[in-house]
XYZ file of C-alpha atoms in Angstrom:
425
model
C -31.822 6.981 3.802
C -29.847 10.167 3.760
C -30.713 13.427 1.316
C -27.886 15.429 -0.280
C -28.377 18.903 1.702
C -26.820 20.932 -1.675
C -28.893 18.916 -4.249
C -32.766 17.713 -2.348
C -34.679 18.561 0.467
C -36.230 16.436 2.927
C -39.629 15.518 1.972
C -41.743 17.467 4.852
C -43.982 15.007 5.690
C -41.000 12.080 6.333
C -40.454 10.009 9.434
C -36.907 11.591 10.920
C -34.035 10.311 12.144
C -33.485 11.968 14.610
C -29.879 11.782 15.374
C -29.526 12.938 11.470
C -30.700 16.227 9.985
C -30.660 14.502 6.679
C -31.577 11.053 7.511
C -35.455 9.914 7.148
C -36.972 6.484 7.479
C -39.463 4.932 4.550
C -42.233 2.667 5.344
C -41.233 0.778 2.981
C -38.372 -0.005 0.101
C -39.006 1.433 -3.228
C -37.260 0.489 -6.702
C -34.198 3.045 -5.926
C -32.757 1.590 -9.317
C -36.402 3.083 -10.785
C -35.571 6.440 -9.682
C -33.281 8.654 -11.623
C -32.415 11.448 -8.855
C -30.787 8.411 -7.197
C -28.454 7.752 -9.607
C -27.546 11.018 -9.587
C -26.141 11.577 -5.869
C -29.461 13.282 -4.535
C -29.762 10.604 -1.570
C -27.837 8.039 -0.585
C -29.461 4.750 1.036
C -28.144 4.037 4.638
C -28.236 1.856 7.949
C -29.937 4.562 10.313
C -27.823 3.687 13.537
C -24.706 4.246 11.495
C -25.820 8.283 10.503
C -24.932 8.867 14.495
C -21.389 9.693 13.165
C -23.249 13.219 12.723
C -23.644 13.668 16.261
C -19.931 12.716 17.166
C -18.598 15.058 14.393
C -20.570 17.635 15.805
C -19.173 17.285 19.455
C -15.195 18.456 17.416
C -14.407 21.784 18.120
C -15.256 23.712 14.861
C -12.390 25.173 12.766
C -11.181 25.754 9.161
C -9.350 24.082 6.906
C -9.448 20.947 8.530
C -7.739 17.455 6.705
C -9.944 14.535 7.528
C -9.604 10.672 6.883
C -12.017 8.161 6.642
C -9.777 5.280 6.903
C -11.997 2.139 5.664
C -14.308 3.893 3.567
C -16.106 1.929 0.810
C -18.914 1.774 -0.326
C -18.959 5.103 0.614
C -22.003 6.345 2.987
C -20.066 7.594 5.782
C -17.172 9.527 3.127
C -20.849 11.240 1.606
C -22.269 12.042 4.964
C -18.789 13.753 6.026
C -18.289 15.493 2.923
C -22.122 17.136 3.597
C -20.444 18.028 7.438
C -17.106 19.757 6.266
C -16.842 23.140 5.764
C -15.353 23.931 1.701
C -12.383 24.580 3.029
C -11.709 20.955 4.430
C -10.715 18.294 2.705
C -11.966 14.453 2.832
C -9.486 11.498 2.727
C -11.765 8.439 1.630
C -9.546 5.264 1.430
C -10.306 1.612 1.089
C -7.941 -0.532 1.834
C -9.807 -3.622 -0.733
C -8.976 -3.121 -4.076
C -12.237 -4.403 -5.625
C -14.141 -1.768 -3.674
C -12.726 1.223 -4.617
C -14.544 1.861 -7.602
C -17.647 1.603 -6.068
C -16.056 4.039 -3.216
C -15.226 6.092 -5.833
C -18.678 6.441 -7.973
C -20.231 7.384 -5.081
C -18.067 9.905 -4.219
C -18.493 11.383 -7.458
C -21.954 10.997 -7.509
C -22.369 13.418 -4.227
C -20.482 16.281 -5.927
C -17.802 17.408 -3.838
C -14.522 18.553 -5.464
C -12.801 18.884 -1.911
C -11.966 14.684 -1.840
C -9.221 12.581 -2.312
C -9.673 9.107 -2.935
C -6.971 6.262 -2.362
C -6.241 2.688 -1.643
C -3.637 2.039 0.962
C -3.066 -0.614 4.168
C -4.071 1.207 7.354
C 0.111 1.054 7.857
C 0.519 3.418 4.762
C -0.401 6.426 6.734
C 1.818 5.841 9.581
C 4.993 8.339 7.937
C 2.200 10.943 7.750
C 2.911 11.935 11.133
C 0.043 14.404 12.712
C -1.368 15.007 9.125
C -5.096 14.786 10.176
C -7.241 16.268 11.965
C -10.076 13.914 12.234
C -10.049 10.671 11.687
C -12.873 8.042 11.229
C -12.351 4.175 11.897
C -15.531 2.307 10.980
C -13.449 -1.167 11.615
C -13.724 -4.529 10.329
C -15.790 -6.293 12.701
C -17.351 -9.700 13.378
C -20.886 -8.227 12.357
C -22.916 -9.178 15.678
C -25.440 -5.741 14.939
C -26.480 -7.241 11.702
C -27.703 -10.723 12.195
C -31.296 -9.375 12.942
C -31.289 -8.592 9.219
C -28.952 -10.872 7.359
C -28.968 -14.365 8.551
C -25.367 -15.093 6.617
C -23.840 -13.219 9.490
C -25.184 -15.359 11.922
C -24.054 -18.129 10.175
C -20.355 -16.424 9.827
C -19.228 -16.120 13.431
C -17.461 -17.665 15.686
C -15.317 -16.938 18.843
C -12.338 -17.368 17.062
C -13.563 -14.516 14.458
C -14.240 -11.828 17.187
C -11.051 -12.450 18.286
C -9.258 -12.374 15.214
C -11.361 -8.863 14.429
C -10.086 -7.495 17.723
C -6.443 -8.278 17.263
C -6.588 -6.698 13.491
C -8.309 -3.909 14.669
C -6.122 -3.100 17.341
C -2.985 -3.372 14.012
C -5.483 -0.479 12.194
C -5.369 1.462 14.990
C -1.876 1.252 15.798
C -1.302 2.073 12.302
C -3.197 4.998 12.047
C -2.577 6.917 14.964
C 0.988 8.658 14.303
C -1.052 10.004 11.847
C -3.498 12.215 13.795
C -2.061 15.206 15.110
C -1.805 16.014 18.626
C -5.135 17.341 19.329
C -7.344 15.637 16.737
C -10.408 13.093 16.999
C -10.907 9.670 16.224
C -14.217 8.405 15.498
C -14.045 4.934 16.045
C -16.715 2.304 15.152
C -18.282 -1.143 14.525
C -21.734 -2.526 13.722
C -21.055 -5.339 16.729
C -21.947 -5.668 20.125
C -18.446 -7.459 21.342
C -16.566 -6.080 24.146
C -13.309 -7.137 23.165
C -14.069 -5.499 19.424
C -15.747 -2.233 21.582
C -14.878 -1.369 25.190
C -12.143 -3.416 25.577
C -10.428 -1.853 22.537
C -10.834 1.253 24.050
C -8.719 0.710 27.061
C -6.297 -0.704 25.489
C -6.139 2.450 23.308
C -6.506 4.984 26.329
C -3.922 2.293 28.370
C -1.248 3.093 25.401
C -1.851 7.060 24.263
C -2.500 9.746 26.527
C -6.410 10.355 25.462
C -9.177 12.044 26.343
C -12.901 10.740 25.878
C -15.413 12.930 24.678
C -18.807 12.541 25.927
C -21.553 12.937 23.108
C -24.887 14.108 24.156
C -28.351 12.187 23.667
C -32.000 12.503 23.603
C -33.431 10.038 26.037
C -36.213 8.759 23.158
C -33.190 7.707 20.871
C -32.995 4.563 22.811
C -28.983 4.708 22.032
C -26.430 3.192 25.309
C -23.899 5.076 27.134
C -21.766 3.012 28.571
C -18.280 3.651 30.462
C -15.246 1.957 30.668
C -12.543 3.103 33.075
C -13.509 6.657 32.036
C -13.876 5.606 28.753
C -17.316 6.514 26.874
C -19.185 4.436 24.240
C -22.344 4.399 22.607
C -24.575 1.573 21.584
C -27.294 0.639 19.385
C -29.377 -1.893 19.944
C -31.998 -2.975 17.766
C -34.945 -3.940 19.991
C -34.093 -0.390 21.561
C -33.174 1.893 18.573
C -34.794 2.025 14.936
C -32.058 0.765 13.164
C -29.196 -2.024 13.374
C -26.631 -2.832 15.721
C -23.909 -0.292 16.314
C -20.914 1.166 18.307
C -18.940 4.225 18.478
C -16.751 6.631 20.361
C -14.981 9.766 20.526
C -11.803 10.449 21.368
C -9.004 13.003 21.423
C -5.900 12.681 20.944
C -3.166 14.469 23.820
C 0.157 13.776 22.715
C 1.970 13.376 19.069
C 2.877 16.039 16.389
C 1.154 19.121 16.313
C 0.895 18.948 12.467
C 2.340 17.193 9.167
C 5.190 19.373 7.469
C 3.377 20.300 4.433
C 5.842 22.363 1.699
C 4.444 24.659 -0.715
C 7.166 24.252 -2.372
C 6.925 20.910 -3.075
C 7.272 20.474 -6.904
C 3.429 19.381 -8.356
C 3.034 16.297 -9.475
C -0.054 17.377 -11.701
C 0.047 18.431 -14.813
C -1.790 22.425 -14.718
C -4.556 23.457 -16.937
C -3.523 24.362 -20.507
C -4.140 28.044 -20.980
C -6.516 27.835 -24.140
C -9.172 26.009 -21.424
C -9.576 29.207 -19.203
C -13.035 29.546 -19.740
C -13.984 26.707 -17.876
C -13.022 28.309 -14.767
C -16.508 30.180 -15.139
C -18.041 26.737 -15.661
C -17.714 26.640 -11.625
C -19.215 29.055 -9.115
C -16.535 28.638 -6.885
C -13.363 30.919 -6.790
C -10.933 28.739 -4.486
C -10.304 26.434 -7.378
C -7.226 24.966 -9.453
C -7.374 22.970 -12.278
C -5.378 20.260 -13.804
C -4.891 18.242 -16.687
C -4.928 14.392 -16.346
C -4.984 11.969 -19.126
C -7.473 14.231 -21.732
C -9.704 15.387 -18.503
C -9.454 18.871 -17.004
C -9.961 18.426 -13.015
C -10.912 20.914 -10.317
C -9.819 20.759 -7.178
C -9.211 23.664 -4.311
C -6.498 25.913 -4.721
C -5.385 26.165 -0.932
C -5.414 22.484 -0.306
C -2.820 21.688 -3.681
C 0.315 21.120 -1.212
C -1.661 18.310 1.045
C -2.326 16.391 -2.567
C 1.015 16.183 -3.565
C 2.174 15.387 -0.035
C -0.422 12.737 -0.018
C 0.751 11.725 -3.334
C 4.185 11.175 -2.462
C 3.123 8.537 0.413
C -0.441 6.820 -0.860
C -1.619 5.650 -3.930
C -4.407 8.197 -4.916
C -7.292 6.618 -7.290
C -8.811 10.036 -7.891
C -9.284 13.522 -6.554
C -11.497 16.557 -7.170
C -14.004 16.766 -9.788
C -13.649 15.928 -12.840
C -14.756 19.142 -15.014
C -14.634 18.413 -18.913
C -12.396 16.334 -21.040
C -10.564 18.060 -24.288
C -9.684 16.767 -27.806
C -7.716 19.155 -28.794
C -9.165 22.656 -28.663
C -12.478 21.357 -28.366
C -13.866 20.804 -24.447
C -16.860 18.020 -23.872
C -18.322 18.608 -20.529
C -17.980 15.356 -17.790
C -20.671 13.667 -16.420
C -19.634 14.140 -13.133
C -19.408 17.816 -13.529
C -23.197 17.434 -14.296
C -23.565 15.927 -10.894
C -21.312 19.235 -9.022
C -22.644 20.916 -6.289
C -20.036 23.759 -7.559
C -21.713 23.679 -11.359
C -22.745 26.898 -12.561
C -26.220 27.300 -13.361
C -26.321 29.706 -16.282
C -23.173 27.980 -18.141
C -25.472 25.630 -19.684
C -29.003 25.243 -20.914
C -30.935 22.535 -18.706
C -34.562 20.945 -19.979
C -36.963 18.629 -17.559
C -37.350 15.449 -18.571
C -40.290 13.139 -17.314
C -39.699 10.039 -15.408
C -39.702 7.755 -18.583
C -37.356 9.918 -20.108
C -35.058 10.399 -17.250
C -34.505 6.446 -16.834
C -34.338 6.201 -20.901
C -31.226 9.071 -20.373
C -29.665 6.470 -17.391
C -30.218 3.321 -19.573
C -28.343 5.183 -22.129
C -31.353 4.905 -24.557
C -31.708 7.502 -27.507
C -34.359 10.019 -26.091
C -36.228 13.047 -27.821
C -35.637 16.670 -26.781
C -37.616 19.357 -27.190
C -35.384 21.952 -27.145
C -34.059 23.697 -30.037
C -31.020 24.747 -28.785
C -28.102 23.028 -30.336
C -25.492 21.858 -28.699
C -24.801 20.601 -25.003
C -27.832 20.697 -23.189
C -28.017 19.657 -19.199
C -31.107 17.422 -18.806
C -32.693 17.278 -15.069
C -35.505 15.211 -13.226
C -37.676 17.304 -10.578
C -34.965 19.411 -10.594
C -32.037 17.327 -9.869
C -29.187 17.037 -12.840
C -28.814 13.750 -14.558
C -26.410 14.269 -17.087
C -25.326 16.089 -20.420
C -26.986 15.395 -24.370
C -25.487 16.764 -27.317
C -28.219 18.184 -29.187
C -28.103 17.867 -33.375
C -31.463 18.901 -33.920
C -32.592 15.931 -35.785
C -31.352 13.864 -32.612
C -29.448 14.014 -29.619
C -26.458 12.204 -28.457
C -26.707 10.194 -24.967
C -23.352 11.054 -23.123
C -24.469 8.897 -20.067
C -21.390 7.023 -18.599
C -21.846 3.467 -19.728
C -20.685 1.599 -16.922
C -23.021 3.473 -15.049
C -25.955 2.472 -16.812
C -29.424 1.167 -15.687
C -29.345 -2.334 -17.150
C -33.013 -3.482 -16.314
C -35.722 -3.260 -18.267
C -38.214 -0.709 -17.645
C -40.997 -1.794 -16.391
C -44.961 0.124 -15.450
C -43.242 3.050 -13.892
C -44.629 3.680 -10.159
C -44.765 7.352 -8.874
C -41.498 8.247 -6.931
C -41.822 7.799 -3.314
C -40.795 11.583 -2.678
C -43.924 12.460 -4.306
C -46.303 10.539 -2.507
């Protein structure tokens, strides 16, 4: 699994990954659904072998303001690790191209905090008129699976020749799609959780055969167990799992030498968001964050950086965007009802509202959506929290206090003898 570096710290006593500041192993699987700083964006569970996308990010020359794509993104643990990566001054692309998996895509987007995201659905071909828009781009591609049959015997049973080849052809389309798109200059991250040359190396010529490239080399620690391997100049890495803790994998670096320099992006452009009524300006102190417009959309007042407002609206005018930036409050009228997911901000101001510990009962009675006591005899909206970690908002009436959970994000199991968390063992 992988901690949220703004919201929970690595237990000091874990087993590391150690290709991943963040990433630890556990000796064994715990009832996540059992523990409410879960549901709440604090870690996110992972394949180990696939947190190596750290150490290629790391290898791009650092710089501000960067626009970066994760191009098939759900459910969404790559799109959280970036977003813990990118300077507040980037901004994170997370598409999925499969309708049905957006909304989990999205959830856990939310659930990590970030306001500097835009979420969308669109084919890999969508994002070919945004010529040298990006400057990073990650390509974790459909693939025939190979580096997961140690742990799921359906894959096994899945394959075939014909499949690998069919994955190579359709991931040679996504990448043909894509790459007008990255500007002269930028990086692609590309990946697979097989072991297939034709889905791997052989993709890679035929990339560096077609572009003018240049392969970036991505330093490792001998005890990783991870696989260089070279292909006409071309450099790959791979996992495998009787060499590396963790599940088969693949991935590469390169950058890009020839295209646009960069995406004509107008300021000028005319918004297609509606701006913040002016009777809401006191939320802007709800964030401790200065770089930050607001917008009204449907009843719900959103945040999202100032400086990036002319890439959403170009982005808007090509892709079909689901979501973007953090959802802050919604308003009835003059009155303003603070969102869940602003509960969940790494950008939420501390002293804006009062927040009370609850106990672990409590905490999964808040997530089942449950009625639950408070202490507290402060009326009104009242942030509740679990070892420290924000859950969520109550509406305290003194006799009782109002849930305001999101239902459909509810814990529907019944609670059973609670165990201690595993963080606290």
């Amino acid at each position: 699994m992988r901690t949220n570096p703004r919201k929970f710290n690595v237990p000091i006593a874990s087993e590391r990954i150690p290709w991943c500041d963040t990433g630890i192993f556990l000796n064994e699987r715990p009832s996540f659904t059992l523990d409410p700083i879960f549901h709440s964006g604090a870690y996110y569970v992972q394949e180990a072998s696939s947190m190596f996308v750290e150490q290629a990010f790391r290898q791009i020359e650092h710089s501000k303001n960067r626009i970066v794509l994760d191009l098939c993104a759900a459910p969404g643990g790559k799109s959280t690790h970036l977003l813990s990566l990118l300077d507040s001054s980037d901004l994170l692309v997370a598409n999925e191209v499969i309708r049905s998996r957006v909304s989990v895509l999205d959830e856990n987007i939310r659930k990590w905090g970030h306001q500097n995201v835009v979420v969308c659905s669109n084919d890999p071909a969508d994002f070919s008129d945004l010529d040298g828009m990006f400057d990073v781009m990650l390509v974790d591609a459909p693939c025939s699976g190979e580096g997961l049959f140690r742990r799921d015997a359906s894959a096994i049973q899945q394959w075939s020749v014909d499949n690998t080849n069919l994955c190579s052809t359709r991931q040679r389309r996504i990448l043909a799609d894509v790459w007008p798109a990255l500007k002269n200059g930028g990086y692609l991250i590309y990946s697979t959780c097989t072991f297939n040359p034709a889905e791997n190396e052989e993709n890679l010529k035929w990339l560096a055969e077609n572009n003018e490239v240049e392969s970036i080399r991505i330093p490792l620690q001998e005890n990783w167990g991870v696989e260089e391997i070279e292909t006409d100049g071309m450099f790959g890495y791979r996992f495998l799992p009787h060499k590396v803790k963790g599940e088969g994998f693949f991935l590469t670096l390169i950058r890009k030498k020839d295209g646009s320099d960069s995406y004509p992006i107008s300021k000028k452009m005319k918004s297609r968001f509606e701006n913040m009524p002016k009777q809401f300006a006191e939320i802007r102190n709800w964030l401790s964050t200065s770089d930050s417009g607001f917008f009204a959309k449907s009843e719900f007042l959103i945040a999202f950086p100032e400086s990036k407002i002319p890439v959403l609206n170009a982005l808007s005018e090509q892709l079909r965007v689901i979501s973007f930036g953090l959802p802050v409050a919604q308003f009835k009228k003059n009155d303003l009802l603070p969102e869940h997911t602003f509960a969940l901000s790494v950008d939420r101001n501390p002293d804006v509202f009062e927040s009370i510990e609850l106990d672990l009962r409590d905490a999964l009675l808040f997530q089942k959506k449950d009625e639950i006591r408070i202490s507290s005899t402060t009326k009104g909206w009242l942030l509740v929290k679990y070892q420290g970690v924000p859950l969520g908002f109550v509406k305290n009436l003194g006799n009782r206090a109002n849930n305001y959970f999101p239902k459909e994000w509810r814990i529907r199991m019944t609670l059973p003898e609670l165990p201690e968390p595993w963080y606290r063992l």
